[in-house]
Amino acid sequence: MDKVLLLSVLSLGVSCQPITDSQRLFSIAVSRVQHLHLLAQRLLTDFESSLQTEEQRQLNKIFLQDFCNSDYIVSPIDKHETQRSSVLKLLSISYRLVESWEFPSRSLVGSSPRNQISPKLSELRTGILLLIRANQDGAEIFNDGAAVQLAPYGNYYQTLGDEESLRRTYELLACFKKDMHKVDTYLTVAKCRLSTEANCTL
C-alpha cells in the first residue's frame, strides 16, 4: 500500500494512470530531473545576467579552480565509464546526488522557483529509491541508512561580505546545475538500458 501511495505521488502532474512497471517509473523520474535541470540552468542564467562583466569573469575563473560538495560522491568520470556502469550503480549515484541537495536547495536564490525545488528533489529521491529496490533482485547492496551526509555548502551560517556572498551564491547555483545534469544523464542511460531502444550512447 505504501509503495502504491508513493508511486501515486510521483505520478502527480505526469499522468492520471497508475504506474505499472519500472519503465513507467523511469519515465517519470527522467521527466522530473529534466525539469530540475532546466530550472537549475534558468536560475544560474538569471544570476549571471545580474552581474557586471568583470564580476562574471572572476567568478567563472574561481569556480574552475574550486569543487562542489557532491564531488565527494564517486561517480563516472566520463561518458564511457557512464555507459559501462550498471543500472543499479547509476541509480545509487543519482540517489546520493539528489539527497545531497535536499538541504542546500533551500538557500538557492530566486523567487517562486526556489520554493518548488526542495519538494521536487524529495519526490525524485523517493522515485529513485523505488527504482533501486525494484532493480536489486533481492540483493542487499544498497543501504538507505548508509547514504553520504554532506555538510551545507560554503560558510552557510557565517555572515559574509558582498564579494564572498556573491561567490557562494554562484558556486551553489553552478554546482546544482552540474549535479542535475549528472542525474539527468545517469537516469536517461539507465532508462534506455531497460527499454527496447537499440542505442543508448551519449
JSON list of C-alpha atoms in Angstrom, two decimals:
[
{"chain": "A", "resi": 1, "resn": "MET", "atom": "CA", "xyz": [0.00, 0.00, 0.00]},
{"chain": "A", "resi": 2, "resn": "ASP", "atom": "CA", "xyz": [2.85, 2.41, 0.87]},
{"chain": "A", "resi": 3, "resn": "LYS", "atom": "CA", "xyz": [4.50, 1.77, -2.47]},
{"chain": "A", "resi": 4, "resn": "VAL", "atom": "CA", "xyz": [1.28, 2.42, -4.35]},
{"chain": "A", "resi": 5, "resn": "LEU", "atom": "CA", "xyz": [0.85, 5.69, -2.46]},
{"chain": "A", "resi": 6, "resn": "LEU", "atom": "CA", "xyz": [4.42, 6.82, -3.22]},
{"chain": "A", "resi": 7, "resn": "LEU", "atom": "CA", "xyz": [4.00, 5.96, -6.89]},
{"chain": "A", "resi": 8, "resn": "SER", "atom": "CA", "xyz": [0.79, 7.94, -6.98]},
{"chain": "A", "resi": 9, "resn": "VAL", "atom": "CA", "xyz": [2.55, 10.97, -5.51]},
{"chain": "A", "resi": 10, "resn": "LEU", "atom": "CA", "xyz": [5.36, 10.71, -8.05]},
{"chain": "A", "resi": 11, "resn": "SER", "atom": "CA", "xyz": [2.93, 10.45, -10.95]},
{"chain": "A", "resi": 12, "resn": "LEU", "atom": "CA", "xyz": [1.13, 13.63, -9.91]},
{"chain": "A", "resi": 13, "resn": "GLY", "atom": "CA", "xyz": [1.16, 16.07, -12.77]},
{"chain": "A", "resi": 14, "resn": "VAL", "atom": "CA", "xyz": [2.56, 13.49, -15.18]},
{"chain": "A", "resi": 15, "resn": "SER", "atom": "CA", "xyz": [-0.25, 11.01, -15.67]},
{"chain": "A", "resi": 16, "resn": "CYS", "atom": "CA", "xyz": [-3.59, 10.08, -14.18]},
{"chain": "A", "resi": 17, "resn": "GLN", "atom": "CA", "xyz": [-2.94, 6.39, -14.82]},
{"chain": "A", "resi": 18, "resn": "PRO", "atom": "CA", "xyz": [-1.35, 4.17, -12.13]},
{"chain": "A", "resi": 19, "resn": "ILE", "atom": "CA", "xyz": [2.27, 3.16, -12.63]},
{"chain": "A", "resi": 20, "resn": "THR", "atom": "CA", "xyz": [2.55, -0.49, -13.54]},
{"chain": "A", "resi": 21, "resn": "ASP", "atom": "CA", "xyz": [6.26, -1.10, -14.20]},
{"chain": "A", "resi": 22, "resn": "SER", "atom": "CA", "xyz": [9.81, 0.17, -13.76]},
{"chain": "A", "resi": 23, "resn": "GLN", "atom": "CA", "xyz": [9.91, 1.66, -17.23]},
{"chain": "A", "resi": 24, "resn": "ARG", "atom": "CA", "xyz": [6.97, 3.92, -16.45]},
{"chain": "A", "resi": 25, "resn": "LEU", "atom": "CA", "xyz": [8.54, 5.00, -13.16]},
{"chain": "A", "resi": 26, "resn": "PHE", "atom": "CA", "xyz": [11.81, 5.64, -15.01]},
{"chain": "A", "resi": 27, "resn": "SER", "atom": "CA", "xyz": [9.97, 7.90, -17.44]},
{"chain": "A", "resi": 28, "resn": "ILE", "atom": "CA", "xyz": [8.54, 9.92, -14.56]},
{"chain": "A", "resi": 29, "resn": "ALA", "atom": "CA", "xyz": [11.92, 10.18, -12.81]},
{"chain": "A", "resi": 30, "resn": "VAL", "atom": "CA", "xyz": [13.64, 11.31, -16.02]},
{"chain": "A", "resi": 31, "resn": "SER", "atom": "CA", "xyz": [10.90, 13.87, -16.63]},
{"chain": "A", "resi": 32, "resn": "ARG", "atom": "CA", "xyz": [11.30, 15.26, -13.12]},
{"chain": "A", "resi": 33, "resn": "VAL", "atom": "CA", "xyz": [15.08, 15.53, -13.23]},
{"chain": "A", "resi": 34, "resn": "GLN", "atom": "CA", "xyz": [14.96, 17.16, -16.66]},
{"chain": "A", "resi": 35, "resn": "HIS", "atom": "CA", "xyz": [12.60, 19.77, -15.19]},
{"chain": "A", "resi": 36, "resn": "LEU", "atom": "CA", "xyz": [15.04, 20.35, -12.29]},
{"chain": "A", "resi": 37, "resn": "HIS", "atom": "CA", "xyz": [17.97, 20.57, -14.71]},
{"chain": "A", "resi": 38, "resn": "LEU", "atom": "CA", "xyz": [16.18, 23.24, -16.77]},
{"chain": "A", "resi": 39, "resn": "LEU", "atom": "CA", "xyz": [15.28, 25.09, -13.59]},
{"chain": "A", "resi": 40, "resn": "ALA", "atom": "CA", "xyz": [18.93, 24.99, -12.47]},
{"chain": "A", "resi": 41, "resn": "GLN", "atom": "CA", "xyz": [20.03, 26.38, -15.83]},
{"chain": "A", "resi": 42, "resn": "ARG", "atom": "CA", "xyz": [17.49, 29.19, -15.60]},
{"chain": "A", "resi": 43, "resn": "LEU", "atom": "CA", "xyz": [18.49, 30.14, -12.05]},
{"chain": "A", "resi": 44, "resn": "LEU", "atom": "CA", "xyz": [22.18, 30.29, -12.99]},
{"chain": "A", "resi": 45, "resn": "THR", "atom": "CA", "xyz": [21.48, 32.25, -16.19]},
{"chain": "A", "resi": 46, "resn": "ASP", "atom": "CA", "xyz": [19.32, 34.76, -14.31]},
{"chain": "A", "resi": 47, "resn": "PHE", "atom": "CA", "xyz": [22.03, 35.19, -11.68]},
{"chain": "A", "resi": 48, "resn": "GLU", "atom": "CA", "xyz": [24.78, 35.66, -14.27]},
{"chain": "A", "resi": 49, "resn": "SER", "atom": "CA", "xyz": [22.71, 38.23, -16.15]},
{"chain": "A", "resi": 50, "resn": "SER", "atom": "CA", "xyz": [22.54, 40.32, -12.97]},
{"chain": "A", "resi": 51, "resn": "LEU", "atom": "CA", "xyz": [26.35, 40.53, -12.73]},
{"chain": "A", "resi": 52, "resn": "GLN", "atom": "CA", "xyz": [28.79, 43.00, -14.19]},
{"chain": "A", "resi": 53, "resn": "THR", "atom": "CA", "xyz": [31.09, 41.57, -16.88]},
{"chain": "A", "resi": 54, "resn": "GLU", "atom": "CA", "xyz": [34.16, 41.68, -14.63]},
{"chain": "A", "resi": 55, "resn": "GLU", "atom": "CA", "xyz": [32.28, 40.03, -11.75]},
{"chain": "A", "resi": 56, "resn": "GLN", "atom": "CA", "xyz": [31.19, 37.19, -14.02]},
{"chain": "A", "resi": 57, "resn": "ARG", "atom": "CA", "xyz": [34.70, 36.71, -15.40]},
{"chain": "A", "resi": 58, "resn": "GLN", "atom": "CA", "xyz": [36.17, 36.50, -11.90]},
{"chain": "A", "resi": 59, "resn": "LEU", "atom": "CA", "xyz": [33.50, 34.06, -10.69]},
{"chain": "A", "resi": 60, "resn": "ASN", "atom": "CA", "xyz": [33.98, 31.79, -13.69]},
{"chain": "A", "resi": 61, "resn": "LYS", "atom": "CA", "xyz": [37.72, 31.74, -13.01]},
{"chain": "A", "resi": 62, "resn": "ILE", "atom": "CA", "xyz": [37.23, 30.94, -9.33]},
{"chain": "A", "resi": 63, "resn": "PHE", "atom": "CA", "xyz": [34.74, 28.16, -9.97]},
{"chain": "A", "resi": 64, "resn": "LEU", "atom": "CA", "xyz": [37.04, 26.37, -12.41]},
{"chain": "A", "resi": 65, "resn": "GLN", "atom": "CA", "xyz": [39.57, 26.07, -9.57]},
{"chain": "A", "resi": 66, "resn": "ASP", "atom": "CA", "xyz": [37.05, 25.01, -6.96]},
{"chain": "A", "resi": 67, "resn": "PHE", "atom": "CA", "xyz": [34.91, 21.94, -6.41]},
{"chain": "A", "resi": 68, "resn": "CYS", "atom": "CA", "xyz": [31.39, 21.01, -5.40]},
{"chain": "A", "resi": 69, "resn": "ASN", "atom": "CA", "xyz": [30.46, 19.31, -2.13]},
{"chain": "A", "resi": 70, "resn": "SER", "atom": "CA", "xyz": [28.95, 16.47, -4.11]},
{"chain": "A", "resi": 71, "resn": "ASP", "atom": "CA", "xyz": [32.29, 15.73, -5.79]},
{"chain": "A", "resi": 72, "resn": "TYR", "atom": "CA", "xyz": [32.92, 13.52, -2.75]},
{"chain": "A", "resi": 73, "resn": "ILE", "atom": "CA", "xyz": [30.29, 11.18, -4.20]},
{"chain": "A", "resi": 74, "resn": "VAL", "atom": "CA", "xyz": [32.23, 8.89, -6.52]},
{"chain": "A", "resi": 75, "resn": "SER", "atom": "CA", "xyz": [30.68, 8.93, -9.98]},
{"chain": "A", "resi": 76, "resn": "PRO", "atom": "CA", "xyz": [31.72, 8.06, -13.57]},
{"chain": "A", "resi": 77, "resn": "ILE", "atom": "CA", "xyz": [34.48, 10.34, -14.84]},
{"chain": "A", "resi": 78, "resn": "ASP", "atom": "CA", "xyz": [33.30, 10.41, -18.46]},
{"chain": "A", "resi": 79, "resn": "LYS", "atom": "CA", "xyz": [30.61, 9.16, -20.84]},
{"chain": "A", "resi": 80, "resn": "HIS", "atom": "CA", "xyz": [32.45, 5.89, -21.49]},
{"chain": "A", "resi": 81, "resn": "GLU", "atom": "CA", "xyz": [32.50, 4.97, -17.81]},
{"chain": "A", "resi": 82, "resn": "THR", "atom": "CA", "xyz": [28.85, 6.02, -17.53]},
{"chain": "A", "resi": 83, "resn": "GLN", "atom": "CA", "xyz": [27.92, 3.63, -20.32]},
{"chain": "A", "resi": 84, "resn": "ARG", "atom": "CA", "xyz": [29.87, 0.81, -18.67]},
{"chain": "A", "resi": 85, "resn": "SER", "atom": "CA", "xyz": [28.21, 1.33, -15.28]},
{"chain": "A", "resi": 86, "resn": "SER", "atom": "CA", "xyz": [25.36, -0.92, -14.21]},
{"chain": "A", "resi": 87, "resn": "VAL", "atom": "CA", "xyz": [21.79, 0.34, -13.90]},
{"chain": "A", "resi": 88, "resn": "LEU", "atom": "CA", "xyz": [21.93, -0.13, -10.14]},
{"chain": "A", "resi": 89, "resn": "LYS", "atom": "CA", "xyz": [25.18, 1.83, -9.85]},
{"chain": "A", "resi": 90, "resn": "LEU", "atom": "CA", "xyz": [23.77, 4.73, -11.87]},
{"chain": "A", "resi": 91, "resn": "LEU", "atom": "CA", "xyz": [20.64, 4.73, -9.72]},
{"chain": "A", "resi": 92, "resn": "SER", "atom": "CA", "xyz": [22.61, 4.65, -6.47]},
{"chain": "A", "resi": 93, "resn": "ILE", "atom": "CA", "xyz": [24.82, 7.57, -7.52]},
{"chain": "A", "resi": 94, "resn": "SER", "atom": "CA", "xyz": [21.77, 9.52, -8.66]},
{"chain": "A", "resi": 95, "resn": "TYR", "atom": "CA", "xyz": [20.08, 8.90, -5.32]},
{"chain": "A", "resi": 96, "resn": "ARG", "atom": "CA", "xyz": [23.04, 10.25, -3.37]},
{"chain": "A", "resi": 97, "resn": "LEU", "atom": "CA", "xyz": [23.42, 13.29, -5.61]},
{"chain": "A", "resi": 98, "resn": "VAL", "atom": "CA", "xyz": [19.75, 14.19, -5.23]},
{"chain": "A", "resi": 99, "resn": "GLU", "atom": "CA", "xyz": [19.85, 13.59, -1.49]},
{"chain": "A", "resi": 100, "resn": "SER", "atom": "CA", "xyz": [22.91, 15.84, -1.13]},
{"chain": "A", "resi": 101, "resn": "TRP", "atom": "CA", "xyz": [20.84, 18.78, -2.39]},
{"chain": "A", "resi": 102, "resn": "GLU", "atom": "CA", "xyz": [17.75, 18.47, -0.19]},
{"chain": "A", "resi": 103, "resn": "PHE", "atom": "CA", "xyz": [19.20, 20.85, 2.40]},
{"chain": "A", "resi": 104, "resn": "PRO", "atom": "CA", "xyz": [21.34, 23.21, 0.26]},
{"chain": "A", "resi": 105, "resn": "SER", "atom": "CA", "xyz": [18.44, 23.70, -2.19]},
{"chain": "A", "resi": 106, "resn": "ARG", "atom": "CA", "xyz": [16.63, 25.74, 0.45]},
{"chain": "A", "resi": 107, "resn": "SER", "atom": "CA", "xyz": [19.17, 28.53, 0.06]},
{"chain": "A", "resi": 108, "resn": "LEU", "atom": "CA", "xyz": [19.15, 28.73, -3.74]},
{"chain": "A", "resi": 109, "resn": "VAL", "atom": "CA", "xyz": [18.42, 32.23, -5.00]},
{"chain": "A", "resi": 110, "resn": "GLY", "atom": "CA", "xyz": [15.25, 33.06, -6.85]},
{"chain": "A", "resi": 111, "resn": "SER", "atom": "CA", "xyz": [11.64, 33.75, -6.03]},
{"chain": "A", "resi": 112, "resn": "SER", "atom": "CA", "xyz": [8.85, 31.25, -6.63]},
{"chain": "A", "resi": 113, "resn": "PRO", "atom": "CA", "xyz": [11.02, 28.56, -8.30]},
{"chain": "A", "resi": 114, "resn": "ARG", "atom": "CA", "xyz": [13.17, 28.31, -5.16]},
{"chain": "A", "resi": 115, "resn": "ASN", "atom": "CA", "xyz": [10.19, 27.16, -3.09]},
{"chain": "A", "resi": 116, "resn": "GLN", "atom": "CA", "xyz": [9.49, 24.33, -5.53]},
{"chain": "A", "resi": 117, "resn": "ILE", "atom": "CA", "xyz": [12.97, 22.83, -5.65]},
{"chain": "A", "resi": 118, "resn": "SER", "atom": "CA", "xyz": [13.14, 21.04, -2.27]},
{"chain": "A", "resi": 119, "resn": "PRO", "atom": "CA", "xyz": [9.82, 19.15, -2.61]},
{"chain": "A", "resi": 120, "resn": "LYS", "atom": "CA", "xyz": [10.66, 18.22, -6.20]},
{"chain": "A", "resi": 121, "resn": "LEU", "atom": "CA", "xyz": [14.02, 16.84, -5.08]},
{"chain": "A", "resi": 122, "resn": "SER", "atom": "CA", "xyz": [12.32, 14.87, -2.30]},
{"chain": "A", "resi": 123, "resn": "GLU", "atom": "CA", "xyz": [9.84, 13.34, -4.76]},
{"chain": "A", "resi": 124, "resn": "LEU", "atom": "CA", "xyz": [12.65, 12.48, -7.19]},
{"chain": "A", "resi": 125, "resn": "ARG", "atom": "CA", "xyz": [14.67, 10.90, -4.38]},
{"chain": "A", "resi": 126, "resn": "THR", "atom": "CA", "xyz": [11.68, 8.73, -3.42]},
{"chain": "A", "resi": 127, "resn": "GLY", "atom": "CA", "xyz": [11.20, 7.63, -7.01]},
{"chain": "A", "resi": 128, "resn": "ILE", "atom": "CA", "xyz": [14.87, 6.72, -7.44]},
{"chain": "A", "resi": 129, "resn": "LEU", "atom": "CA", "xyz": [14.78, 4.72, -4.21]},
{"chain": "A", "resi": 130, "resn": "LEU", "atom": "CA", "xyz": [11.81, 2.73, -5.54]},
{"chain": "A", "resi": 131, "resn": "LEU", "atom": "CA", "xyz": [13.71, 2.06, -8.77]},
{"chain": "A", "resi": 132, "resn": "ILE", "atom": "CA", "xyz": [16.75, 0.92, -6.79]},
{"chain": "A", "resi": 133, "resn": "ARG", "atom": "CA", "xyz": [14.65, -1.54, -4.81]},
{"chain": "A", "resi": 134, "resn": "ALA", "atom": "CA", "xyz": [12.94, -2.78, -7.97]},
{"chain": "A", "resi": 135, "resn": "ASN", "atom": "CA", "xyz": [16.30, -3.42, -9.65]},
{"chain": "A", "resi": 136, "resn": "GLN", "atom": "CA", "xyz": [18.11, -5.08, -6.73]},
{"chain": "A", "resi": 137, "resn": "ASP", "atom": "CA", "xyz": [16.68, -8.54, -7.37]},
{"chain": "A", "resi": 138, "resn": "GLY", "atom": "CA", "xyz": [16.87, -9.24, -3.67]},
{"chain": "A", "resi": 139, "resn": "ALA", "atom": "CA", "xyz": [20.49, -8.19, -3.29]},
{"chain": "A", "resi": 140, "resn": "GLU", "atom": "CA", "xyz": [21.23, -6.08, -0.23]},
{"chain": "A", "resi": 141, "resn": "ILE", "atom": "CA", "xyz": [23.78, -3.84, -1.90]},
{"chain": "A", "resi": 142, "resn": "PHE", "atom": "CA", "xyz": [22.08, -0.51, -1.27]},
{"chain": "A", "resi": 143, "resn": "ASN", "atom": "CA", "xyz": [21.65, 0.64, 2.28]},
{"chain": "A", "resi": 144, "resn": "ASP", "atom": "CA", "xyz": [19.28, 3.59, 2.71]},
{"chain": "A", "resi": 145, "resn": "GLY", "atom": "CA", "xyz": [20.88, 4.48, 6.01]},
{"chain": "A", "resi": 146, "resn": "ALA", "atom": "CA", "xyz": [24.38, 4.50, 4.55]},
{"chain": "A", "resi": 147, "resn": "ALA", "atom": "CA", "xyz": [23.87, 7.42, 2.20]},
{"chain": "A", "resi": 148, "resn": "VAL", "atom": "CA", "xyz": [26.55, 10.08, 2.35]},
{"chain": "A", "resi": 149, "resn": "GLN", "atom": "CA", "xyz": [25.57, 13.00, 4.55]},
{"chain": "A", "resi": 150, "resn": "LEU", "atom": "CA", "xyz": [27.10, 16.23, 3.28]},
{"chain": "A", "resi": 151, "resn": "ALA", "atom": "CA", "xyz": [27.53, 19.48, 5.17]},
{"chain": "A", "resi": 152, "resn": "PRO", "atom": "CA", "xyz": [25.84, 22.67, 3.93]},
{"chain": "A", "resi": 153, "resn": "TYR", "atom": "CA", "xyz": [27.60, 24.44, 1.08]},
{"chain": "A", "resi": 154, "resn": "GLY", "atom": "CA", "xyz": [30.25, 27.00, 1.94]},
{"chain": "A", "resi": 155, "resn": "ASN", "atom": "CA", "xyz": [30.11, 29.07, 5.11]},
{"chain": "A", "resi": 156, "resn": "TYR", "atom": "CA", "xyz": [26.35, 28.87, 5.20]},
{"chain": "A", "resi": 157, "resn": "TYR", "atom": "CA", "xyz": [25.95, 30.06, 8.79]},
{"chain": "A", "resi": 158, "resn": "GLN", "atom": "CA", "xyz": [28.52, 32.86, 8.63]},
{"chain": "A", "resi": 159, "resn": "THR", "atom": "CA", "xyz": [27.87, 36.49, 7.81]},
{"chain": "A", "resi": 160, "resn": "LEU", "atom": "CA", "xyz": [29.77, 37.10, 4.61]},
{"chain": "A", "resi": 161, "resn": "GLY", "atom": "CA", "xyz": [30.88, 40.25, 2.83]},
{"chain": "A", "resi": 162, "resn": "ASP", "atom": "CA", "xyz": [29.37, 41.11, -0.53]},
{"chain": "A", "resi": 163, "resn": "GLU", "atom": "CA", "xyz": [32.17, 39.50, -2.53]},
{"chain": "A", "resi": 164, "resn": "GLU", "atom": "CA", "xyz": [32.13, 36.22, -0.59]},
{"chain": "A", "resi": 165, "resn": "SER", "atom": "CA", "xyz": [28.33, 36.10, -0.63]},
{"chain": "A", "resi": 166, "resn": "LEU", "atom": "CA", "xyz": [28.37, 36.57, -4.41]},
{"chain": "A", "resi": 167, "resn": "ARG", "atom": "CA", "xyz": [30.90, 33.76, -4.79]},
{"chain": "A", "resi": 168, "resn": "ARG", "atom": "CA", "xyz": [28.95, 31.40, -2.54]},
{"chain": "A", "resi": 169, "resn": "THR", "atom": "CA", "xyz": [25.73, 32.00, -4.45]},
{"chain": "A", "resi": 170, "resn": "TYR", "atom": "CA", "xyz": [27.44, 31.45, -7.78]},
{"chain": "A", "resi": 171, "resn": "GLU", "atom": "CA", "xyz": [29.08, 28.21, -6.62]},
{"chain": "A", "resi": 172, "resn": "LEU", "atom": "CA", "xyz": [25.81, 26.92, -5.22]},
{"chain": "A", "resi": 173, "resn": "LEU", "atom": "CA", "xyz": [23.94, 27.53, -8.48]},
{"chain": "A", "resi": 174, "resn": "ALA", "atom": "CA", "xyz": [26.77, 26.22, -10.68]},
{"chain": "A", "resi": 175, "resn": "CYS", "atom": "CA", "xyz": [27.07, 23.04, -8.60]},
{"chain": "A", "resi": 176, "resn": "PHE", "atom": "CA", "xyz": [23.32, 22.50, -8.61]},
{"chain": "A", "resi": 177, "resn": "LYS", "atom": "CA", "xyz": [23.26, 22.75, -12.40]},
{"chain": "A", "resi": 178, "resn": "LYS", "atom": "CA", "xyz": [26.26, 20.40, -12.67]},
{"chain": "A", "resi": 179, "resn": "ASP", "atom": "CA", "xyz": [24.70, 17.75, -10.42]},
{"chain": "A", "resi": 180, "resn": "MET", "atom": "CA", "xyz": [21.26, 17.88, -12.03]},
{"chain": "A", "resi": 181, "resn": "HIS", "atom": "CA", "xyz": [22.98, 17.38, -15.39]},
{"chain": "A", "resi": 182, "resn": "LYS", "atom": "CA", "xyz": [24.73, 14.29, -13.97]},
{"chain": "A", "resi": 183, "resn": "VAL", "atom": "CA", "xyz": [21.50, 12.82, -12.60]},
{"chain": "A", "resi": 184, "resn": "ASP", "atom": "CA", "xyz": [19.69, 13.59, -15.86]},
{"chain": "A", "resi": 185, "resn": "THR", "atom": "CA", "xyz": [22.41, 11.72, -17.78]},
{"chain": "A", "resi": 186, "resn": "TYR", "atom": "CA", "xyz": [22.55, 8.73, -15.41]},
{"chain": "A", "resi": 187, "resn": "LEU", "atom": "CA", "xyz": [18.79, 8.22, -15.27]},
{"chain": "A", "resi": 188, "resn": "THR", "atom": "CA", "xyz": [18.43, 8.61, -19.04]},
{"chain": "A", "resi": 189, "resn": "VAL", "atom": "CA", "xyz": [21.12, 5.96, -19.66]},
{"chain": "A", "resi": 190, "resn": "ALA", "atom": "CA", "xyz": [19.63, 3.61, -17.04]},
{"chain": "A", "resi": 191, "resn": "LYS", "atom": "CA", "xyz": [16.15, 4.02, -18.53]},
{"chain": "A", "resi": 192, "resn": "CYS", "atom": "CA", "xyz": [17.45, 3.28, -22.00]},
{"chain": "A", "resi": 193, "resn": "ARG", "atom": "CA", "xyz": [19.15, 0.09, -20.79]},
{"chain": "A", "resi": 194, "resn": "LEU", "atom": "CA", "xyz": [15.83, -1.32, -19.60]},
{"chain": "A", "resi": 195, "resn": "SER", "atom": "CA", "xyz": [13.96, -0.35, -22.76]},
{"chain": "A", "resi": 196, "resn": "THR", "atom": "CA", "xyz": [13.88, -1.84, -26.23]},
{"chain": "A", "resi": 197, "resn": "GLU", "atom": "CA", "xyz": [15.94, 1.02, -27.64]},
{"chain": "A", "resi": 198, "resn": "ALA", "atom": "CA", "xyz": [18.97, -0.30, -29.50]},
{"chain": "A", "resi": 199, "resn": "ASN", "atom": "CA", "xyz": [21.33, 2.62, -28.96]},
{"chain": "A", "resi": 200, "resn": "CYS", "atom": "CA", "xyz": [21.99, 4.13, -25.52]},
{"chain": "A", "resi": 201, "resn": "THR", "atom": "CA", "xyz": [25.09, 6.11, -26.45]},
{"chain": "A", "resi": 202, "resn": "LEU", "atom": "CA", "xyz": [25.56, 9.62, -25.07]}
]
